PDB file of C-alpha atoms in Angstrom:
ATOM      1  CA  MET A   1      43.472 -41.712   5.907  1.00 43.00           C
ATOM      2  CA  GLU A   2      41.272 -44.176   7.818  1.00 45.00           C
ATOM      3  CA  HIS A   3      41.138 -41.846  10.814  1.00 63.00           C
ATOM      4  CA  LEU A   4      39.457 -39.131   8.743  1.00 79.00           C
ATOM      5  CA  PHE A   5      36.043 -40.775   8.901  1.00 88.00           C
ATOM      6  CA  GLY A   6      36.144 -42.500  12.272  1.00 89.00           C
ATOM      7  CA  GLY A   7      32.597 -43.227  13.403  1.00 94.00           C
ATOM      8  CA  ALA A   8      31.072 -41.593  10.325  1.00 94.00           C
ATOM      9  CA  ALA A   9      30.069 -44.699   8.348  1.00 95.00           C
ATOM     10  CA  PRO A  10      26.448 -45.111   9.541  1.00 96.00           C
ATOM     11  CA  TYR A  11      25.792 -41.398   9.073  1.00 95.00           C
ATOM     12  CA  TYR A  12      27.418 -41.468   5.648  1.00 95.00           C
ATOM     13  CA  ALA A  13      25.229 -44.383   4.570  1.00 95.00           C
ATOM     14  CA  ARG A  14      22.017 -42.787   5.836  1.00 96.00           C
ATOM     15  CA  TYR A  15      22.460 -39.061   5.272  1.00 95.00           C
ATOM     16  CA  ARG A  16      24.787 -38.565   2.302  1.00 93.00           C
ATOM     17  CA  LEU A  17      22.776 -38.007  -0.852  1.00 89.00           C
ATOM     18  CA  GLY A  18      22.878 -40.696  -3.473  1.00 92.00           C
ATOM     19  CA  HIS A  19      23.697 -39.591  -6.990  1.00 93.00           C
ATOM     20  CA  GLY A  20      20.286 -40.385  -8.458  1.00 93.00           C
ATOM     21  CA  ASP A  21      19.024 -43.000 -10.898  1.00 95.00           C
ATOM     22  CA  ALA A  22      19.940 -40.980 -13.989  1.00 96.00           C
ATOM     23  CA  ALA A  23      23.614 -40.740 -13.006  1.00 96.00           C
ATOM     24  CA  ILE A  24      23.864 -44.460 -12.196  1.00 97.00           C
ATOM     25  CA  ALA A  25      22.159 -45.377 -15.478  1.00 97.00           C
ATOM     26  CA  HIS A  26      24.624 -43.233 -17.428  1.00 98.00           C
ATOM     27  CA  LEU A  27      27.544 -44.893 -15.664  1.00 98.00           C
ATOM     28  CA  ALA A  28      26.140 -48.324 -16.508  1.00 98.00           C
ATOM     29  CA  ARG A  29      25.785 -47.440 -20.188  1.00 98.00           C
ATOM     30  CA  THR A  30      29.307 -46.038 -20.268  1.00 98.00           C
ATOM     31  CA  PHE A  31      30.907 -49.074 -18.620  1.00 98.00           C
ATOM     32  CA  GLY A  32      28.849 -51.847 -20.225  1.00 98.00           C
ATOM     33  CA  ARG A  33      27.133 -54.905 -18.806  1.00 98.00           C
ATOM     34  CA  GLU A  34      30.282 -57.095 -18.810  1.00 98.00           C
ATOM     35  CA  ALA A  35      32.579 -54.608 -17.065  1.00 98.00           C
ATOM     36  CA  THR A  36      34.523 -54.934 -13.831  1.00 98.00           C
ATOM     37  CA  VAL A  37      34.443 -51.465 -12.288  1.00 98.00           C
ATOM     38  CA  LEU A  38      36.728 -50.092  -9.577  1.00 98.00           C
ATOM     39  CA  ASP A  39      34.843 -47.772  -7.215  1.00 98.00           C
ATOM     40  CA  LEU A  40      37.809 -45.939  -5.701  1.00 98.00           C
ATOM     41  CA  GLY A  41      37.015 -44.365  -2.353  1.00 96.00           C
ATOM     42  CA  SER A  42      33.717 -46.197  -2.272  1.00 97.00           C
ATOM     43  CA  GLY A  43      32.632 -45.307   1.245  1.00 95.00           C
ATOM     44  CA  PRO A  44      29.644 -47.494   2.160  1.00 97.00           C
ATOM     45  CA  GLY A  45      28.760 -48.109  -1.472  1.00 97.00           C
ATOM     46  CA  THR A  46      26.839 -45.000  -2.505  1.00 97.00           C
ATOM     47  CA  ILE A  47      27.759 -45.810  -6.122  1.00 98.00           C
ATOM     48  CA  ALA A  48      28.849 -49.450  -5.838  1.00 98.00           C
ATOM     49  CA  VAL A  49      25.548 -50.825  -4.550  1.00 98.00           C
ATOM     50  CA  PRO A  50      23.205 -49.381  -7.217  1.00 98.00           C
ATOM     51  CA  LEU A  51      25.776 -49.815  -9.986  1.00 98.00           C
ATOM     52  CA  ALA A  52      26.414 -53.498  -9.220  1.00 98.00           C
ATOM     53  CA  ALA A  53      23.018 -54.477 -10.605  1.00 97.00           C
ATOM     54  CA  GLN A  54      24.027 -53.188 -14.039  1.00 98.00           C
ATOM     55  CA  VAL A  55      27.649 -54.358 -14.450  1.00 98.00           C
ATOM     56  CA  ALA A  56      29.415 -57.686 -14.019  1.00 98.00           C
ATOM     57  CA  ARG A  57      31.439 -56.843 -10.920  1.00 98.00           C
ATOM     58  CA  VAL A  58      32.395 -53.931  -8.662  1.00 98.00           C
ATOM     59  CA  LEU A  59      35.598 -53.639  -6.645  1.00 98.00           C
ATOM     60  CA  ALA A  60      34.629 -51.311  -3.795  1.00 98.00           C
ATOM     61  CA  VAL A  61      37.880 -49.929  -2.381  1.00 98.00           C
ATOM     62  CA  ASP A  62      38.134 -47.722   0.692  1.00 97.00           C
ATOM     63  CA  PRO A  63      40.732 -47.261   3.471  1.00 95.00           C
ATOM     64  CA  ASP A  64      38.082 -47.177   6.208  1.00 95.00           C
ATOM     65  CA  GLU A  65      37.055 -50.582   7.564  1.00 96.00           C
ATOM     66  CA  GLU A  66      33.821 -49.190   9.042  1.00 96.00           C
ATOM     67  CA  MET A  67      32.751 -47.896   5.646  1.00 96.00           C
ATOM     68  CA  LEU A  68      33.388 -51.294   4.061  1.00 97.00           C
ATOM     69  CA  GLN A  69      31.454 -53.093   6.778  1.00 97.00           C
ATOM     70  CA  GLU A  70      28.540 -50.706   6.356  1.00 97.00           C
ATOM     71  CA  GLY A  71      28.501 -51.328   2.612  1.00 97.00           C
ATOM     72  CA  ALA A  72      28.788 -55.102   2.968  1.00 97.00           C
ATOM     73  CA  ARG A  73      25.542 -55.111   4.956  1.00 96.00           C
ATOM     74  CA  ALA A  74      23.717 -54.549   1.665  1.00 96.00           C
ATOM     75  CA  GLY A  75      24.572 -58.154   0.790  1.00 97.00           C
ATOM     76  CA  VAL A  76      25.265 -57.544  -2.902  1.00 98.00           C
ATOM     77  CA  ALA A  77      26.944 -60.662  -4.270  1.00 97.00           C
ATOM     78  CA  ASN A  78      28.964 -59.112  -7.117  1.00 98.00           C
ATOM     79  CA  ILE A  79      30.666 -56.433  -5.004  1.00 98.00           C
ATOM     80  CA  ARG A  80      34.063 -57.223  -3.515  1.00 98.00           C
ATOM     81  CA  TRP A  81      34.844 -54.941  -0.563  1.00 98.00           C
ATOM     82  CA  ILE A  82      38.589 -54.217  -0.323  1.00 98.00           C
ATOM     83  CA  LYS A  83      40.451 -52.225   2.308  1.00 98.00           C
ATOM     84  CA  ALA A  84      42.995 -50.155   0.371  1.00 97.00           C
ATOM     85  CA  ASP A  85      43.654 -46.599  -0.722  1.00 95.00           C
ATOM     86  CA  SER A  86      44.670 -44.740  -3.862  1.00 96.00           C
ATOM     87  CA  THR A  87      48.373 -45.452  -3.302  1.00 96.00           C
ATOM     88  CA  MET A  88      47.708 -49.211  -3.609  1.00 97.00           C
ATOM     89  CA  LEU A  89      46.182 -49.379  -7.088  1.00 98.00           C
ATOM     90  CA  ARG A  90      48.847 -51.733  -8.403  1.00 97.00           C
ATOM     91  CA  GLN A  91      47.967 -54.272  -5.711  1.00 97.00           C
ATOM     92  CA  LEU A  92      44.305 -54.547  -6.736  1.00 98.00           C
ATOM     93  CA  PRO A  93      42.693 -57.168  -8.980  1.00 98.00           C
ATOM     94  CA  PRO A  94      42.321 -56.119 -12.650  1.00 98.00           C
ATOM     95  CA  PHE A  95      39.518 -53.717 -13.581  1.00 98.00           C
ATOM     96  CA  ASP A  96      38.116 -52.259 -16.791  1.00 98.00           C
ATOM     97  CA  HIS A  97      36.964 -48.811 -15.654  1.00 98.00           C
ATOM     98  CA  VAL A  98      37.129 -46.552 -12.590  1.00 98.00           C
ATOM     99  CA  VAL A  99      34.454 -44.470 -10.893  1.00 98.00           C
ATOM    100  CA  MET A 100      34.898 -42.014  -8.047  1.00 97.00           C
ATOM    101  CA  GLY A 101      32.199 -40.115  -6.212  1.00 94.00           C
ATOM    102  CA  ARG A 102      33.256 -37.470  -3.657  1.00 88.00           C
ATOM    103  CA  SER A 103      36.658 -39.111  -3.224  1.00 93.00           C
ATOM    104  CA  PHE A 104      39.062 -37.905  -5.930  1.00 93.00           C
ATOM    105  CA  HIS A 105      39.560 -34.601  -4.099  1.00 89.00           C
ATOM    106  CA  TRP A 106      41.268 -36.462  -1.230  1.00 88.00           C
ATOM    107  CA  MET A 107      43.941 -38.036  -3.437  1.00 91.00           C
ATOM    108  CA  ASP A 108      47.267 -37.107  -4.966  1.00 91.00           C
ATOM    109  CA  ARG A 109      45.400 -36.814  -8.227  1.00 93.00           C
ATOM    110  CA  LEU A 110      48.276 -36.671 -10.711  1.00 93.00           C
ATOM    111  CA  ALA A 111      49.865 -39.746  -9.126  1.00 94.00           C
ATOM    112  CA  VAL A 112      46.547 -41.617  -9.288  1.00 96.00           C
ATOM    113  CA  LEU A 113      46.036 -40.697 -12.949  1.00 97.00           C
ATOM    114  CA  ALA A 114      49.541 -41.849 -13.827  1.00 97.00           C
ATOM    115  CA  ASP A 115      48.900 -45.205 -12.163  1.00 98.00           C
ATOM    116  CA  LEU A 116      45.542 -45.573 -13.888  1.00 98.00           C
ATOM    117  CA  ASP A 117      47.123 -44.841 -17.249  1.00 98.00           C
ATOM    118  CA  ASP A 118      49.303 -47.893 -16.671  1.00 97.00           C
ATOM    119  CA  LEU A 119      46.570 -50.103 -15.252  1.00 98.00           C
ATOM    120  CA  LEU A 120      43.451 -49.397 -17.296  1.00 98.00           C
ATOM    121  CA  PRO A 121      43.070 -51.449 -20.487  1.00 98.00           C
ATOM    122  CA  PRO A 122      42.534 -49.778 -23.886  1.00 97.00           C
ATOM    123  CA  GLY A 123      39.140 -48.102 -23.823  1.00 97.00           C
ATOM    124  CA  GLY A 124      39.099 -47.923 -20.042  1.00 98.00           C
ATOM    125  CA  VAL A 125      37.614 -44.696 -18.674  1.00 98.00           C
ATOM    126  CA  ILE A 126      37.599 -42.705 -15.459  1.00 98.00           C
ATOM    127  CA  ALA A 127      34.225 -41.366 -14.296  1.00 98.00           C
ATOM    128  CA  LEU A 128      33.808 -38.707 -11.609  1.00 97.00           C
ATOM    129  CA  VAL A 129      30.359 -38.230 -10.103  1.00 96.00           C
ATOM    130  CA  GLY A 130      29.273 -35.226  -8.069  1.00 89.00           C
ATOM    131  CA  PRO A 131      28.176 -31.604  -8.218  1.00 81.00           C
ATOM    132  CA  THR A 132      29.094 -29.423 -11.158  1.00 73.00           C
ATOM    133  CA  ARG A 133      31.990 -26.986 -11.046  1.00 71.00           C
ATOM    134  CA  GLU A 134      29.552 -24.097 -10.692  1.00 66.00           C
ATOM    135  CA  ALA A 135      27.573 -25.672  -7.833  1.00 63.00           C
ATOM    136  CA  ARG A 136      26.599 -23.262  -5.096  1.00 65.00           C
ATOM    137  CA  HIS A 137      26.688 -24.041  -1.392  1.00 70.00           C
ATOM    138  CA  GLN A 138      23.283 -24.486   0.207  1.00 76.00           C
ATOM    139  CA  GLU A 139      22.046 -21.848   2.645  1.00 79.00           C
ATOM    140  CA  TRP A 140      22.810 -23.968   5.707  1.00 83.00           C
ATOM    141  CA  HIS A 141      26.431 -24.701   4.702  1.00 89.00           C
ATOM    142  CA  PRO A 142      27.869 -21.400   6.011  1.00 91.00           C
ATOM    143  CA  VAL A 143      25.799 -21.868   9.175  1.00 93.00           C
ATOM    144  CA  ALA A 144      27.398 -25.257   9.807  1.00 94.00           C
ATOM    145  CA  GLN A 145      30.822 -23.896   8.860  1.00 93.00           C
ATOM    146  CA  ARG A 146      30.493 -21.138  11.426  1.00 95.00           C
ATOM    147  CA  VAL A 147      29.716 -23.671  14.153  1.00 96.00           C
ATOM    148  CA  CYS A 148      32.723 -25.768  13.065  1.00 94.00           C
ATOM    149  CA  GLU A 149      34.952 -22.700  13.305  1.00 94.00           C
ATOM    150  CA  GLU A 150      33.612 -21.932  16.783  1.00 95.00           C
ATOM    151  CA  PHE A 151      34.730 -25.414  17.833  1.00 94.00           C
ATOM    152  CA  GLY A 152      38.135 -25.054  16.152  1.00 93.00           C
ATOM    153  CA  LEU A 153      37.440 -27.728  13.530  1.00 91.00           C
ATOM    154  CA  THR A 154      39.528 -27.460  10.354  1.00 83.00           C
ATOM    155  CA  ARG A 155      39.757 -29.500   7.149  1.00 73.00           C
ATOM    156  CA  HIS A 156      42.466 -32.016   6.342  1.00 63.00           C
ATOM    157  CA  GLN A 157      44.685 -31.320   3.314  1.00 53.00           C
ATOM    158  CA  ALA A 158      46.212 -34.326   1.571  1.00 51.00           C
ATOM    159  CA  ARG A 159      49.216 -33.842  -0.722  1.00 53.00           C
ATOM    160  CA  GLY A 160      48.139 -33.173  -4.307  1.00 47.00           C
ATOM    161  CA  SER A 161      44.476 -32.992  -3.329  1.00 45.00           C
ATOM    162  CA  PHE A 162      42.002 -30.258  -4.213  1.00 48.00           C
ATOM    163  CA  GLN A 163      42.375 -28.829  -0.696  1.00 52.00           C
ATOM    164  CA  ASP A 164      46.156 -28.733  -1.111  1.00 51.00           C
ATOM    165  CA  THR A 165      46.446 -27.336  -4.641  1.00 60.00           C
ATOM    166  CA  GLY A 166      43.158 -25.505  -5.241  1.00 67.00           C
ATOM    167  CA  LEU A 167      43.042 -27.025  -8.727  1.00 81.00           C
ATOM    168  CA  HIS A 168      39.669 -28.252  -9.915  1.00 85.00           C
ATOM    169  CA  HIS A 169      39.432 -31.834 -11.197  1.00 89.00           C
ATOM    170  CA  ASP A 170      38.963 -30.541 -14.737  1.00 89.00           C
ATOM    171  CA  ASP A 171      42.265 -28.680 -14.581  1.00 90.00           C
ATOM    172  CA  VAL A 172      44.089 -31.774 -13.361  1.00 92.00           C
ATOM    173  CA  LEU A 173      42.502 -34.073 -15.951  1.00 94.00           C
ATOM    174  CA  GLU A 174      43.298 -31.711 -18.801  1.00 92.00           C
ATOM    175  CA  THR A 175      47.025 -32.087 -18.076  1.00 92.00           C
ATOM    176  CA  SER A 176      46.787 -35.890 -17.779  1.00 95.00           C
ATOM    177  CA  PRO A 177      46.566 -38.734 -20.317  1.00 96.00           C
ATOM    178  CA  PHE A 178      42.782 -38.681 -19.675  1.00 97.00           C
ATOM    179  CA  ALA A 179      42.076 -35.273 -21.173  1.00 96.00           C
ATOM    180  CA  ARG A 180      39.060 -36.106 -23.390  1.00 97.00           C
ATOM    181  CA  LEU A 181      36.202 -35.013 -21.156  1.00 96.00           C
ATOM    182  CA  GLU A 182      32.486 -35.684 -21.600  1.00 96.00           C
ATOM    183  CA  ARG A 183      29.785 -34.407 -19.250  1.00 95.00           C
ATOM    184  CA  VAL A 184      26.198 -35.370 -18.575  1.00 96.00           C
ATOM    185  CA  ALA A 185      24.123 -33.629 -15.889  1.00 95.00           C
ATOM    186  CA  SER A 186      20.840 -34.562 -14.238  1.00 94.00           C
ATOM    187  CA  GLU A 187      18.530 -32.597 -11.968  1.00 93.00           C
ATOM    188  CA  ARG A 188      16.495 -33.560  -8.918  1.00 91.00           C
ATOM    189  CA  THR A 189      14.917 -32.050  -5.817  1.00 92.00           C
ATOM    190  CA  VAL A 190      15.808 -33.125  -2.281  1.00 90.00           C
ATOM    191  CA  VAL A 191      14.000 -32.251   0.960  1.00 93.00           C
ATOM    192  CA  TRP A 192      16.202 -31.395   3.933  1.00 94.00           C
ATOM    193  CA  ASP A 193      15.325 -30.908   7.596  1.00 96.00           C
ATOM    194  CA  VAL A 194      17.333 -30.178  10.722  1.00 96.00           C
ATOM    195  CA  ASP A 195      17.916 -33.841  11.577  1.00 97.00           C
ATOM    196  CA  SER A 196      19.208 -34.619   8.088  1.00 96.00           C
ATOM    197  CA  VAL A 197      21.620 -31.670   8.270  1.00 96.00           C
ATOM    198  CA  ILE A 198      22.947 -32.921  11.607  1.00 97.00           C
ATOM    199  CA  GLY A 199      23.305 -36.474  10.273  1.00 97.00           C
ATOM    200  CA  TYR A 200      25.064 -35.162   7.181  1.00 95.00           C
ATOM    201  CA  GLN A 201      27.460 -33.104   9.303  1.00 96.00           C
ATOM    202  CA  LEU A 202      28.433 -36.207  11.285  1.00 96.00           C
ATOM    203  CA  SER A 203      29.349 -37.885   7.986  1.00 95.00           C
ATOM    204  CA  LEU A 204      31.918 -35.207   7.123  1.00 92.00           C
ATOM    205  CA  SER A 205      35.603 -35.597   7.928  1.00 90.00           C
ATOM    206  CA  ILE A 206      35.672 -32.216   9.652  1.00 91.00           C
ATOM    207  CA  SER A 207      33.145 -33.270  12.292  1.00 94.00           C
ATOM    208  CA  THR A 208      33.052 -37.052  12.588  1.00 94.00           C
ATOM    209  CA  PRO A 209      31.980 -38.593  15.911  1.00 95.00           C
ATOM    210  CA  SER A 210      35.567 -39.679  16.631  1.00 94.00           C
ATOM    211  CA  ARG A 211      36.910 -36.197  15.960  1.00 92.00           C
ATOM    212  CA  LEU A 212      34.283 -34.514  18.119  1.00 95.00           C
ATOM    213  CA  GLY A 213      34.847 -36.964  20.974  1.00 94.00           C
ATOM    214  CA  GLU A 214      33.543 -35.639  24.286  1.00 95.00           C
ATOM    215  CA  ARG A 215      32.434 -32.403  22.611  1.00 96.00           C
ATOM    216  CA  ARG A 216      29.948 -34.208  20.390  1.00 96.00           C
ATOM    217  CA  GLU A 217      26.748 -33.341  22.260  1.00 97.00           C
ATOM    218  CA  GLU A 218      27.829 -29.750  22.799  1.00 98.00           C
ATOM    219  CA  PHE A 219      28.622 -29.429  19.082  1.00 97.00           C
ATOM    220  CA  LEU A 220      25.334 -31.000  17.992  1.00 97.00           C
ATOM    221  CA  THR A 221      23.326 -28.769  20.336  1.00 97.00           C
ATOM    222  CA  ALA A 222      25.019 -25.672  18.905  1.00 97.00           C
ATOM    223  CA  LEU A 223      24.538 -26.906  15.341  1.00 97.00           C
ATOM    224  CA  ARG A 224      20.853 -27.703  15.879  1.00 97.00           C
ATOM    225  CA  ARG A 225      20.222 -24.268  17.365  1.00 97.00           C
ATOM    226  CA  ALA A 226      22.006 -22.519  14.494  1.00 96.00           C
ATOM    227  CA  VAL A 227      20.219 -24.480  11.750  1.00 96.00           C
ATOM    228  CA  GLU A 228      16.811 -24.023  13.410  1.00 96.00           C
ATOM    229  CA  GLU A 229      17.423 -20.277  13.535  1.00 95.00           C
ATOM    230  CA  ALA A 230      18.379 -20.255   9.847  1.00 93.00           C
ATOM    231  CA  HIS A 231      15.447 -22.509   8.836  1.00 93.00           C
ATOM    232  CA  PRO A 232      12.524 -21.951  11.206  1.00 94.00           C
ATOM    233  CA  GLU A 233      10.233 -23.570   8.616  1.00 95.00           C
ATOM    234  CA  GLY A 234      11.632 -26.947   9.706  1.00 93.00           C
ATOM    235  CA  SER A 235      12.106 -28.487   6.261  1.00 94.00           C
ATOM    236  CA  TRP A 236      12.957 -27.121   2.858  1.00 93.00           C
ATOM    237  CA  SER A 237      13.426 -28.278  -0.738  1.00 92.00           C
ATOM    238  CA  VAL A 238      16.721 -27.936  -2.567  1.00 89.00           C
ATOM    239  CA  GLY A 239      17.451 -28.437  -6.255  1.00 89.00           C
ATOM    240  CA  TYR A 240      20.575 -30.476  -7.025  1.00 88.00           C
ATOM    241  CA  THR A 241      22.526 -30.972 -10.217  1.00 91.00           C
ATOM    242  CA  THR A 242      24.637 -34.117 -10.437  1.00 93.00           C
ATOM    243  CA  GLU A 243      27.323 -34.346 -13.105  1.00 95.00           C
ATOM    244  CA  VAL A 244      28.947 -37.465 -14.489  1.00 97.00           C
ATOM    245  CA  LEU A 245      32.318 -36.472 -15.923  1.00 97.00           C
ATOM    246  CA  VAL A 246      33.849 -39.204 -18.098  1.00 97.00           C
ATOM    247  CA  ALA A 247      37.560 -38.872 -18.902  1.00 97.00           C
ATOM    248  CA  ARG A 248      39.077 -40.860 -21.781  1.00 98.00           C
ATOM    249  CA  ARG A 249      42.641 -41.115 -23.001  1.00 97.00           C
ATOM    250  CA  THR A 250      43.542 -38.655 -25.722  1.00 94.00           C
ATOM    251  CA  ARG A 251      45.629 -41.213 -27.587  1.00 85.00           C
ATOM    252  CA  GLU A 252      42.742 -43.654 -28.147  1.00 78.00           C
TER     253      GLU A 252
END
């Protein structure tokens, strides 16, 4: 799926929200100081970079070379950047735990969980980091979606993914070997403006620079106009809830 995020890496690194200190600290406590952690679908290291300071080693795995290069610029010594995807788990170095942030929904989730059941050692956990199941879209999301529809932009659907099946991660996990679920949520406030919305939109697979191609400037002009009309105040504060969902094997 490398093509999905063509040209998006610098926008992803700059404009995608991090998960917050509280979420990273909870991950670190869950994994332990001596752990080797697989960050599957790492992107430019949104989780890997802050987490690496609190664990022994991170394997940051992503199919997009640009994302890996962007992450490697952070210069964190105990992160190994690996070009691979979720179908290649058995080819990776050993790991103790797995974390995924905004990536599990792209995968054939049942196949990934079956592989991880074979590969994770006793006590190994899977952690998913992101919004809660009840999270609401922000006011500007439907505005951006309308512009995407005007330009004929549609979302990719990978086999077994959330987009393909409509099943929430919880529903998939509850039918897997990793059905013991624990949740911790943290709250924070983020300030958005028109430029950050545009940068965020360029980080999304539906509207990456490579996908927009020659229509990029036309798309961005239309998006800026629509967001400015929806938010004439110029900047606005948004409350976010980030959930860390830890899944453990039921047989342990």
